[in-house]
Coordinates of C-alpha atoms and ligand atoms in Angstrom, one line a residue:
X1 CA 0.0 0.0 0.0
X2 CA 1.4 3.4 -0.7
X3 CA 0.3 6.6 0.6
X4 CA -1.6 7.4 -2.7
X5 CA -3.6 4.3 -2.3
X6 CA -4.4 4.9 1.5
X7 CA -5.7 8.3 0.5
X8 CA -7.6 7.4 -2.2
X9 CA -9.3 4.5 -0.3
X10 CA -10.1 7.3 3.0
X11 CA -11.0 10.2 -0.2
X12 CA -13.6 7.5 -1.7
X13 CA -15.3 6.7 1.8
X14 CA -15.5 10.1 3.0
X15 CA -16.6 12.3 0.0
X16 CA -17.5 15.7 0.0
X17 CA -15.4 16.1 3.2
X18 CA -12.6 18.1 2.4
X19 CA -11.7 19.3 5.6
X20 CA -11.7 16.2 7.0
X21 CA -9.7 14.7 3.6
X22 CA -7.3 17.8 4.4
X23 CA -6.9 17.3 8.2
X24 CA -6.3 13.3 7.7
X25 CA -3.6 13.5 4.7
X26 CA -1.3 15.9 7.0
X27 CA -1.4 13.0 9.2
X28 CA -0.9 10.2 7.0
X29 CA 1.7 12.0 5.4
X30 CA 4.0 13.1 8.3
X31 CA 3.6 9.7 10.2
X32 CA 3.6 7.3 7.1
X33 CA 7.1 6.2 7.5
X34 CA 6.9 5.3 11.5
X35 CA 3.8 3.5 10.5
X36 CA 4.7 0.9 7.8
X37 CA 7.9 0.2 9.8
X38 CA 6.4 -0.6 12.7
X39 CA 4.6 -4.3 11.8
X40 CA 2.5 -4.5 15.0
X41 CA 0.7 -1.2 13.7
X42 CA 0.4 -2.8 10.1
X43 CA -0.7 -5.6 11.3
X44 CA -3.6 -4.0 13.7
X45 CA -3.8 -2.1 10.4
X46 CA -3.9 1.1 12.6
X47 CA -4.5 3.6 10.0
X48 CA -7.6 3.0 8.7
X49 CA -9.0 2.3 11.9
X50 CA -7.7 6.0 13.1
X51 CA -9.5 7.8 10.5
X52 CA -12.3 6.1 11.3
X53 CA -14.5 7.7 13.8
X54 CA -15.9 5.3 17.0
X55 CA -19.3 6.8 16.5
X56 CA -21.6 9.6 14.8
X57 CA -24.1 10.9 16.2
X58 CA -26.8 13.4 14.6
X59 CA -29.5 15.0 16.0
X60 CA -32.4 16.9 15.5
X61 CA -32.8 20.4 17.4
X62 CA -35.6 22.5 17.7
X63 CA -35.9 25.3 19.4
X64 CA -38.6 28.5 19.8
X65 CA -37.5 32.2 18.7
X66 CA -38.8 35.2 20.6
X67 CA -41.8 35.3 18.3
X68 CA -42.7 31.7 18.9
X69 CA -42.0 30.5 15.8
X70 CA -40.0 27.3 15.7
X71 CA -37.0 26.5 14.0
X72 CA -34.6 22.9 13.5
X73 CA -30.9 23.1 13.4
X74 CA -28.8 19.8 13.2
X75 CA -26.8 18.4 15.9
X76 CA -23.6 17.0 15.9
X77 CA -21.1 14.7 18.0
X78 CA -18.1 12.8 16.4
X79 CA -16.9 10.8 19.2
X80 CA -13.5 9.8 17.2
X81 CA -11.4 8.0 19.7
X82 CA -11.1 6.6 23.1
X83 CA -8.4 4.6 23.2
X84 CA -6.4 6.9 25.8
X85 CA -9.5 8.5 27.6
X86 CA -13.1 9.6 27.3
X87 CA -13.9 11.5 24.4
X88 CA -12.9 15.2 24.8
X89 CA -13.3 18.0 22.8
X90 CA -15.4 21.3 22.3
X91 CA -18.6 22.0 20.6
X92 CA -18.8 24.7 17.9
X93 CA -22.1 26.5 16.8
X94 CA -21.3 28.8 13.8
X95 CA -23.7 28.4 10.5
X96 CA -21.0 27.2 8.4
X97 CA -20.9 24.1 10.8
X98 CA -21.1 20.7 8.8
X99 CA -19.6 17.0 9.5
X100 CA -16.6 17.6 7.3
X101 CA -15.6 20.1 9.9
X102 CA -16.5 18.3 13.0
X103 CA -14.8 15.3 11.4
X104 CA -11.3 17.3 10.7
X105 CA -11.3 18.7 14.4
X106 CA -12.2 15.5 15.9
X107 CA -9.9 13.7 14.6
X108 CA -7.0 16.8 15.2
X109 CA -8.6 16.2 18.7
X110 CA -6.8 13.0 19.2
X111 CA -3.3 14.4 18.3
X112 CA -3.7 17.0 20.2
X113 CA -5.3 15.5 23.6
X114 CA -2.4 12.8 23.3
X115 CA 0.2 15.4 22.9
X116 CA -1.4 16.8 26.3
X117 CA -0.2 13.8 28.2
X118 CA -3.8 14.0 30.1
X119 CA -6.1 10.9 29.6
X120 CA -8.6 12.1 27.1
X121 CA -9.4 10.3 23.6
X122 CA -10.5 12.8 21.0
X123 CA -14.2 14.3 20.1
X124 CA -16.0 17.1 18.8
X125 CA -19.2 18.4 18.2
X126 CA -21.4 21.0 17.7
X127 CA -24.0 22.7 15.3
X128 CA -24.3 25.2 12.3
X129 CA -26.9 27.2 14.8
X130 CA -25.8 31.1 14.2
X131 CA -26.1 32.7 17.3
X132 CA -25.6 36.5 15.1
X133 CA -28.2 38.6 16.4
X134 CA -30.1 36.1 19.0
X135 CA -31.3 37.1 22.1
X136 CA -30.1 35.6 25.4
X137 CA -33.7 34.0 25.9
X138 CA -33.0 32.2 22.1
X139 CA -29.6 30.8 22.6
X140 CA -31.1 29.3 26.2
X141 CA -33.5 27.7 24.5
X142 CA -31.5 26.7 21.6
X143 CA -28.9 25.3 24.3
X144 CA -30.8 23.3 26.3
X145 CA -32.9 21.6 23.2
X146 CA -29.1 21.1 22.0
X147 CA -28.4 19.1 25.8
X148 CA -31.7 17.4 25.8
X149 CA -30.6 14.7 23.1
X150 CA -26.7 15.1 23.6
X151 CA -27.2 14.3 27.6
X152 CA -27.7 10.5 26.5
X153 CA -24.5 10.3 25.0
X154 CA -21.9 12.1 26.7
X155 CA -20.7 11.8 30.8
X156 CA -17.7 12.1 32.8
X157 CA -16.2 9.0 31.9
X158 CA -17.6 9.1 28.5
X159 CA -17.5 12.0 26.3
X160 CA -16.8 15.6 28.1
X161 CA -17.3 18.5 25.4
X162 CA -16.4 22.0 26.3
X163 CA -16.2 25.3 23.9
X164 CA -14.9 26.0 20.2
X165 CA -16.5 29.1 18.3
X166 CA -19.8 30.9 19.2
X167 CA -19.5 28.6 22.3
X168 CA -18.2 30.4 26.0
X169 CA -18.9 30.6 29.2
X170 CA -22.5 31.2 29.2
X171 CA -23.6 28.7 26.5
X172 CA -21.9 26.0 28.5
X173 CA -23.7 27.3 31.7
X174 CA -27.0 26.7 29.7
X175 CA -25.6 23.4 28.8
X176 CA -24.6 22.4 32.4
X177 CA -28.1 23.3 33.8
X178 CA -29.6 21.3 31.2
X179 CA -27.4 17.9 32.1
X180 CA -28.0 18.3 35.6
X181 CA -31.4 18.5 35.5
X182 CA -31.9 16.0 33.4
X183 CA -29.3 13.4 34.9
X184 CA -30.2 14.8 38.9
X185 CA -26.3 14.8 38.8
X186 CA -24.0 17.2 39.3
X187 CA -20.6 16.3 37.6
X188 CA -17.6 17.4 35.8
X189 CA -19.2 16.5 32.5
X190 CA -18.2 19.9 30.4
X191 CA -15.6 21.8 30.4
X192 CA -15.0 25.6 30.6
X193 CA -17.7 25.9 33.7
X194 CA -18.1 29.1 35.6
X195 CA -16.0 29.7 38.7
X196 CA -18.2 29.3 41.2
X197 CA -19.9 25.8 39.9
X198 CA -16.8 23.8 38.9
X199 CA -15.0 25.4 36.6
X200 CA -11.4 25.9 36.3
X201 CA -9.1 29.2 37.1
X202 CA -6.7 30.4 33.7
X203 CA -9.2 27.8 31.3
X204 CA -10.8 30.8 30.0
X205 CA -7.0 32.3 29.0
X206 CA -5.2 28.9 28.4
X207 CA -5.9 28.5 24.9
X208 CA -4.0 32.1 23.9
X209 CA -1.9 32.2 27.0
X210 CA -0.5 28.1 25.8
X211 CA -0.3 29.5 22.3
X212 CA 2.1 32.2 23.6
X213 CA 3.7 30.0 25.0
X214 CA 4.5 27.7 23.2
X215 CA 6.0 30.4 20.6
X216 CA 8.2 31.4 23.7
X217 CA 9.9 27.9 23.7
X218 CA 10.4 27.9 19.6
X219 CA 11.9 31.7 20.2
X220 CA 13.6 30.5 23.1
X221 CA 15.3 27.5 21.4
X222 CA 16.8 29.9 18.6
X223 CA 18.0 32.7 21.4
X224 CA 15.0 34.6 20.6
X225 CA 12.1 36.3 23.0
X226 CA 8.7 38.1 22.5
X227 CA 10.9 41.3 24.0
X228 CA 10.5 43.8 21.2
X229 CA 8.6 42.0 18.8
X230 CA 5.3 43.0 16.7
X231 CA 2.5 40.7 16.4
X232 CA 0.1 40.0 14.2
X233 CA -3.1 38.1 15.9
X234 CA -6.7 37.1 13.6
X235 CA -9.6 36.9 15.3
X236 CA -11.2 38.5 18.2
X237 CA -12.8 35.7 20.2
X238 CA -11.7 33.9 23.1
X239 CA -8.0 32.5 21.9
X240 CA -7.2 35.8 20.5
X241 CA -8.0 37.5 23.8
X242 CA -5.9 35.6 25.5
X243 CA -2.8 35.6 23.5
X244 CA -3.1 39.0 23.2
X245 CA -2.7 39.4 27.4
X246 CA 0.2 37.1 27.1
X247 CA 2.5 38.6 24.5
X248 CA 2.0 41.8 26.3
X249 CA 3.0 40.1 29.2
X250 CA 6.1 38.6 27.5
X251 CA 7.0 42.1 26.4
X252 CA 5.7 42.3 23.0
X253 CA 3.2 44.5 20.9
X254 CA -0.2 43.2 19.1
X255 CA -0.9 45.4 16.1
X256 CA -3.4 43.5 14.3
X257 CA -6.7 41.6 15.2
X258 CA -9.5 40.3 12.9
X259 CA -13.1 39.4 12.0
X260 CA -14.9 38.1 9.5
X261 CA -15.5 41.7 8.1
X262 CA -11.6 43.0 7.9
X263 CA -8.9 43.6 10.0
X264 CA -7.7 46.3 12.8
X265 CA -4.2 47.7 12.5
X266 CA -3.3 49.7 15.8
X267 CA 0.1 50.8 15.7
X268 CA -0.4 51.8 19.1
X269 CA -0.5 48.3 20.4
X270 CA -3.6 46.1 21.5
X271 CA -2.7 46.4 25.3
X272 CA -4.5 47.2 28.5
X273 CA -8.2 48.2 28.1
X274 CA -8.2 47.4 25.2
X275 CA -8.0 43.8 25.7
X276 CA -10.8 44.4 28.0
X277 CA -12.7 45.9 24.9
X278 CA -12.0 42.7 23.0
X279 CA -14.8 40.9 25.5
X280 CA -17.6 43.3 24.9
X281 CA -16.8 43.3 21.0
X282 CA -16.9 39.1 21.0
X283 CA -20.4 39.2 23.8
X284 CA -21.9 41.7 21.2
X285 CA -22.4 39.1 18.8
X286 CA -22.2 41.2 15.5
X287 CA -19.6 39.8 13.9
X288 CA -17.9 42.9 13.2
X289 CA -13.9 44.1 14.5
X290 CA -14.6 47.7 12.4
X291 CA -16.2 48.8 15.6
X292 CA -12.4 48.7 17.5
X293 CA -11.9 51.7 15.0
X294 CA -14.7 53.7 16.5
X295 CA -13.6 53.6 20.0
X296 CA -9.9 53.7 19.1
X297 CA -9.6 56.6 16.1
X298 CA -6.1 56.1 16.0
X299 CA -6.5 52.5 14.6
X300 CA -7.1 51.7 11.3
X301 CA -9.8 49.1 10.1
X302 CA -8.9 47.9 6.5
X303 CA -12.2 46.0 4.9
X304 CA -12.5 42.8 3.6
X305 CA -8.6 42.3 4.3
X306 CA -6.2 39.8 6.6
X307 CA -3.6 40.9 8.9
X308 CA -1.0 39.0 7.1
X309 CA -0.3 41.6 5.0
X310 CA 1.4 43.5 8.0
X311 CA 4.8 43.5 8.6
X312 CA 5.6 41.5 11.7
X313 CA 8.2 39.0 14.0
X314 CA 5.4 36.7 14.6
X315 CA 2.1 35.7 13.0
X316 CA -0.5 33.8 15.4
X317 CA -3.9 32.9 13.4
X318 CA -6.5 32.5 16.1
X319 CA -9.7 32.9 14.1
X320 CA -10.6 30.0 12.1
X321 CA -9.6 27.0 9.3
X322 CA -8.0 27.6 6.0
X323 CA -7.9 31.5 6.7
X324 CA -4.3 32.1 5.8
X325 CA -3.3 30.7 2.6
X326 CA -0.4 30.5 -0.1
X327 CA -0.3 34.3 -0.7
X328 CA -0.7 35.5 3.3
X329 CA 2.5 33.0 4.1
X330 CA 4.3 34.7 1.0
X331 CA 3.7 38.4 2.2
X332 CA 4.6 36.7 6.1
X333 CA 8.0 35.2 4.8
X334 CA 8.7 38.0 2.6
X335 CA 8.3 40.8 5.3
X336 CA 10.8 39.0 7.5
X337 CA 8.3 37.5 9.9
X338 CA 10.4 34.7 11.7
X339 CA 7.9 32.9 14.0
X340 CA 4.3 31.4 13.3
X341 CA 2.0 29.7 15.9
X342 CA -1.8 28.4 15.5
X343 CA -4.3 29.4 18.2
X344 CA -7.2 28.1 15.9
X345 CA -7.2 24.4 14.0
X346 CA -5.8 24.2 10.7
X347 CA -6.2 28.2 10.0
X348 CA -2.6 27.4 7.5
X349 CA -4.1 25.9 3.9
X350 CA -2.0 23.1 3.3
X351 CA 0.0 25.2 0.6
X352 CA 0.5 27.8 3.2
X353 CA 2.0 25.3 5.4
X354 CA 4.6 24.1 3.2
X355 CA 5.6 27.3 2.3
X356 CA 6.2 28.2 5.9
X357 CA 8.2 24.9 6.2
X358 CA 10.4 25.7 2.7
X359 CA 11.1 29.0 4.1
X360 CA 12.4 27.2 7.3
X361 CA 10.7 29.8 9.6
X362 CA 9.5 29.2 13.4
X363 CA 6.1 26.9 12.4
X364 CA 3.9 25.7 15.1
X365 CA 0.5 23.6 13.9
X366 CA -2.5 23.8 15.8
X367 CA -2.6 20.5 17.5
X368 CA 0.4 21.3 19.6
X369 CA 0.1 24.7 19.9
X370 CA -3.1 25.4 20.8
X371 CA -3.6 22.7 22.8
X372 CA -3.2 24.3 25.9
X373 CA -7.2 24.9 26.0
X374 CA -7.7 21.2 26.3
X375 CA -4.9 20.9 28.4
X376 CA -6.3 22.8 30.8
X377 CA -9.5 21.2 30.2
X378 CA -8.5 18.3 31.4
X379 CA -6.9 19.8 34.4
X380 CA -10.4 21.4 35.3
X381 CA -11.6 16.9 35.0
X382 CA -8.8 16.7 38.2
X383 CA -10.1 19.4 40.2
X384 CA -13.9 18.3 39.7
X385 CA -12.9 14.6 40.7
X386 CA -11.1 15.5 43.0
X387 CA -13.0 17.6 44.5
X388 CA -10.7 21.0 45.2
X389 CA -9.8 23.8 43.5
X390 CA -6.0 24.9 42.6
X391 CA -5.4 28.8 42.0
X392 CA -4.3 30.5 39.0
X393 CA -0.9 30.2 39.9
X394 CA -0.9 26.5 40.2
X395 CA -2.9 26.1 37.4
X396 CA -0.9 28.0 34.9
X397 CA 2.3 26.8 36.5
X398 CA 0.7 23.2 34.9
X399 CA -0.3 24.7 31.5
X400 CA 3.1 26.2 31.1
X401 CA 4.9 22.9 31.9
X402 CA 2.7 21.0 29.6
X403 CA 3.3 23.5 26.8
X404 CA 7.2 23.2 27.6
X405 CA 6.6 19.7 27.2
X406 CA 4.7 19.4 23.8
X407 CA 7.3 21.7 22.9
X408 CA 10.1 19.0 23.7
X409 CA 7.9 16.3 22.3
X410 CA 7.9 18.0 18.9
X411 CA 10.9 19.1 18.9
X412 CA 12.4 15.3 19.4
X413 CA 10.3 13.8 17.1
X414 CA 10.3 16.5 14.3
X415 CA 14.2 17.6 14.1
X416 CA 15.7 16.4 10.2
X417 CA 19.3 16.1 9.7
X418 CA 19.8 19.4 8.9
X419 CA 19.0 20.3 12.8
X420 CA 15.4 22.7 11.5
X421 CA 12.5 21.4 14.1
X422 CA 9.2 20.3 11.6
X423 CA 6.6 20.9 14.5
X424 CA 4.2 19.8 11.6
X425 CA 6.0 16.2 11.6
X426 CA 7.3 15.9 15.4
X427 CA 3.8 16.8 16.7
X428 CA 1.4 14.4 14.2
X429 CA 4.3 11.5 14.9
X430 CA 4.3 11.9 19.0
X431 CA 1.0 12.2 19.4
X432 CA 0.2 9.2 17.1
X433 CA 2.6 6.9 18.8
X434 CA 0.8 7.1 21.9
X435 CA -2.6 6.7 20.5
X436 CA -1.3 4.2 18.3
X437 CA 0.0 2.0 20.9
X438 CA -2.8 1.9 23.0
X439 CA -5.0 1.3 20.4
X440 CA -2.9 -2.1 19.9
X441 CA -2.3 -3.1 23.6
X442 CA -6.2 -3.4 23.2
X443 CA -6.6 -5.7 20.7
X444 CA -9.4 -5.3 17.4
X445 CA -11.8 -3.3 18.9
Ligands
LIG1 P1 -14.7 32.5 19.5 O1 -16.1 32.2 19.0 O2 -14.4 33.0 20.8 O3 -14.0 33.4 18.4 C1 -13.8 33.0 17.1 C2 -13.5 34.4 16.4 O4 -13.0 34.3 15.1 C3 -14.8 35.2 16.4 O5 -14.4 36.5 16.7 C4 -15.2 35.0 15.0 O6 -16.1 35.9 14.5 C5 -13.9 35.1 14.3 N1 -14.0 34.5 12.9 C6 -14.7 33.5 12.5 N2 -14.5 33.4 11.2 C7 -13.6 34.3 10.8 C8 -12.9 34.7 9.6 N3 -13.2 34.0 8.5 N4 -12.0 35.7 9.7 C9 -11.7 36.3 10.8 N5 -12.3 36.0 11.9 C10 -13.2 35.0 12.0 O7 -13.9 31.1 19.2 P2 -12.5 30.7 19.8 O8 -11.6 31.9 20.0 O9 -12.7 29.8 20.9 O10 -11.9 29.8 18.6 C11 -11.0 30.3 17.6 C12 -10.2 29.2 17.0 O11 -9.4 28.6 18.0 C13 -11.0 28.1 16.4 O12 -10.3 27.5 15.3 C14 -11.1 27.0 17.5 O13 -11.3 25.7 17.0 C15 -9.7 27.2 18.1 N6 -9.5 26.7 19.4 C16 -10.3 27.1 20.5 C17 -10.0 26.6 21.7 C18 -10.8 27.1 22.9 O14 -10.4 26.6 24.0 N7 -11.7 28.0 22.8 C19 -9.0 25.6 22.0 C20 -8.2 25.3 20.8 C21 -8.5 25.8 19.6 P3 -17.6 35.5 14.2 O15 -18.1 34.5 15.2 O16 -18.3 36.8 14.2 O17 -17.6 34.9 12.8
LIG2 O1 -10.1 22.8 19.8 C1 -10.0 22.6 21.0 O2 -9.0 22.0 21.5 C2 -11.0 23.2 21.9 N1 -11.9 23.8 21.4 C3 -11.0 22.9 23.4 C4 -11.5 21.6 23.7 C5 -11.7 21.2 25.2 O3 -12.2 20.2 25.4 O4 -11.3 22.0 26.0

């Protein structure tokens, strides 16, 4: 079998998928040769039973508006793999939400939660409900008729989802209520819970604070720092926010964020209040980052545009898939920027990605690099079993050393003769092994 025929084989069971197609080749690729020279994974035939999700569930959801009229979104939850933990991943409600999608970030999931070191398999869910312009009454109801089928088939030792895009903090409060009630329970069985009923200090940060980061130990490893440097960040929801606090932590200046309507260039740096202002522009739900340029005069908002075109040291896409492609890594590369990291999953086009990689720049894929949000996740599972809470200190003290490790792990697993780290490579191979592995120690299942 060659890596042509594998593909073909996945492409023709799977069509109209291309996300998922594009998600599973990187893998395939990077990991091929580990693969066919290891015979107990041939022989488990390992592969194709990877790309293969454990179960699919879809569901209908209806739900009232504020004019009692009634509407039906789909559900989803691809619970891909559990052969090092329960299911784990978040759910995503954004219209352009289809099972392509929830397939590719389900099965990044499992890379990513292995590269963790945490016991969670991988999962994802979520539906193409458009929360643009709902009231809070609307995206209650829309939640809890979301929780009233998914309860069934999730739990703390089964399938724990948490947040992606258009889900936060309150939609997973709606959620939570739901399960309880429902179950007459009250476990850990979502992630990214309020402080007061479960939820974990830092998880709301850890995604852009890991993201940082992990950019701080690529920097680090060529004698570099965020000291000085100008960043570009995409997006403006929750992983954006938080890397934004961090590089200005680290010493660095944010010039750019994004939406789906343009970017913000503020030469003046995205720093204190402004950050702050972030929140309100996200919780405003009208997909719009033009308004930063209201408050702010002194920023400019260019339409329909991407912050790649900027001249920056680093580049962190946080806003969503296949949003920086050939041409924004070109202009990146060819304005000297020296360091990429990726806050959201698979935002590089695969073109993009090599370009990055033949330019032999700083490159950090999503799965490791963003997978401090999950971490963290996972570390809110260990304070709800256990039963205590740890403080922000000890919390992030934990995400940093997991990020320091993923770091390592890539780094080990990635570096070609030449001594350049592909984080594309060293991530997809370490966090296969493990899953890999496990997979076989438990025979055809
Ligand atoms: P949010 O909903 O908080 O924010 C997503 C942001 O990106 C929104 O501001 C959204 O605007 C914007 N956006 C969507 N499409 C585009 C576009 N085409 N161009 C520019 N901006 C766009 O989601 P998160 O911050 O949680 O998620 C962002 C990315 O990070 C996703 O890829 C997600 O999978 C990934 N991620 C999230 C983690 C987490 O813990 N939250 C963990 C790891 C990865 P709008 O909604 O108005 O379209
Ligand atoms: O893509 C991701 O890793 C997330 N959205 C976070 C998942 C989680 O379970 O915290």
């Amino acid at each position: 079998m060659t890596i042509h025929d594998f593909m073909a084989k996945v492409a023709a069971k799977n069509a109209g998928e291309p996300e998922f197609l594009q998600a599973v080749k990187e893998v395939v690729e990077t990991v091929w040769d580990v693969y066919i020279s290891n015979p107990r994974f041939v022989k488990a035939n390992i592969l194709e039973r990877i790309v293969e999700p454990e179960r699919v569930i879809i569901f209908r959801v209806p739900w009232m508006d504020d004019k009692g009229e009634v509407h039906v979104q789909r559900g989803f939850r691809v619970q891909f793999n559990s052969a090092i933990g329960p299911y784990k991943g978040g759910l995503r409600f954004h219209p352009s939400v289809n099972l392509s999608i929830l397939k590719f970030l389900g099965f990044e999931q499992i890379f990513k939660n292995s590269l963790t070191t945490l016991p969670m398999g991988g999962g994802k869910g979520g539906s193409h409900f458009d929360a643009k312009g709902k009231s809070d009454a609307e995206i209650m109801r829309f939640c809890q008729s979301f929780m009233a089928e998914l309860f069934r088939h999730i739990g703390p030792n089964t399938d724990v989802p948490a947040g992606d895009i258009g889900v936060g903090g309150r939609e997973i409060g709606y959620m939570f209520g739901m399960y309880k009630k429902l179950n007459n329970e009250f476990t850990g069985v979502l992630t990214g819970k309020g402080r007061n009923w479960g939820g974990s200090l830092i998880r709301p940060e850890a995604t852009g604070f890991g993201v940082v980061y992990f950019a701080q130990e690529m920097l680090k490893a060529k004698g570099l720092s965020f000291e000085g440097k100008r960043v570009a960040i995409s997006g403006f929801g929750n992983v954006a926010w938080g890397a934004a606090q961090k590089v200005n932590e680290l010493g660095g200046k944010v010039v750019t964020i994004s939406g789906p309507d343009g970017y913000i260039l503020d030469e003046e740096g995205i720093s204190g209040d402004k950050i702050d202002y972030m929140l309100e522009l996200r919780a405003s739900n009208n997909d719009r980052v033009k308004d930063y340029a209201d408050v702010y005069p002194n920023a400019k908002f260019f339409p329909g545009k991407r912050p790649w075109e900027v001249k920056v040291d680093v580049a962190l896409p946080c806003a969503t898939q296949n949003e920086l492609d050939i041409n924004d890594a070109k202009a990146l590369v060819a304005n000297g920027c020296i360091c990429v990291a990726e806050g959201a999953n698979m935002p590089s086009t695969p073109e993009a990605v090599e370009e990055f990689l033949k330019a032999k720049l700083l490159f950090a894929p999503g799965k490791a690099a963003n997978a401090g949000g999950v971490a963290t996740s996972g570390l809110e599972m260990t304070q709800n079993s256990m039963r205590l809470n740890w403080n922000s200190e000890e919390v992030d003290a934990k995400l940093h050393e997991i990020m320091r490790n993923i770091h390592q792990a890539c780094a080990d697993n990635g570096v070609e003769n030449d001594g350049f780290v592909n984080y594309v490579k060293g991530a997809n191979i370490a966090g296969f092994l493990k899953v890999a592995n496990a997979m076989c120690d438990m025979g055809v299942v």
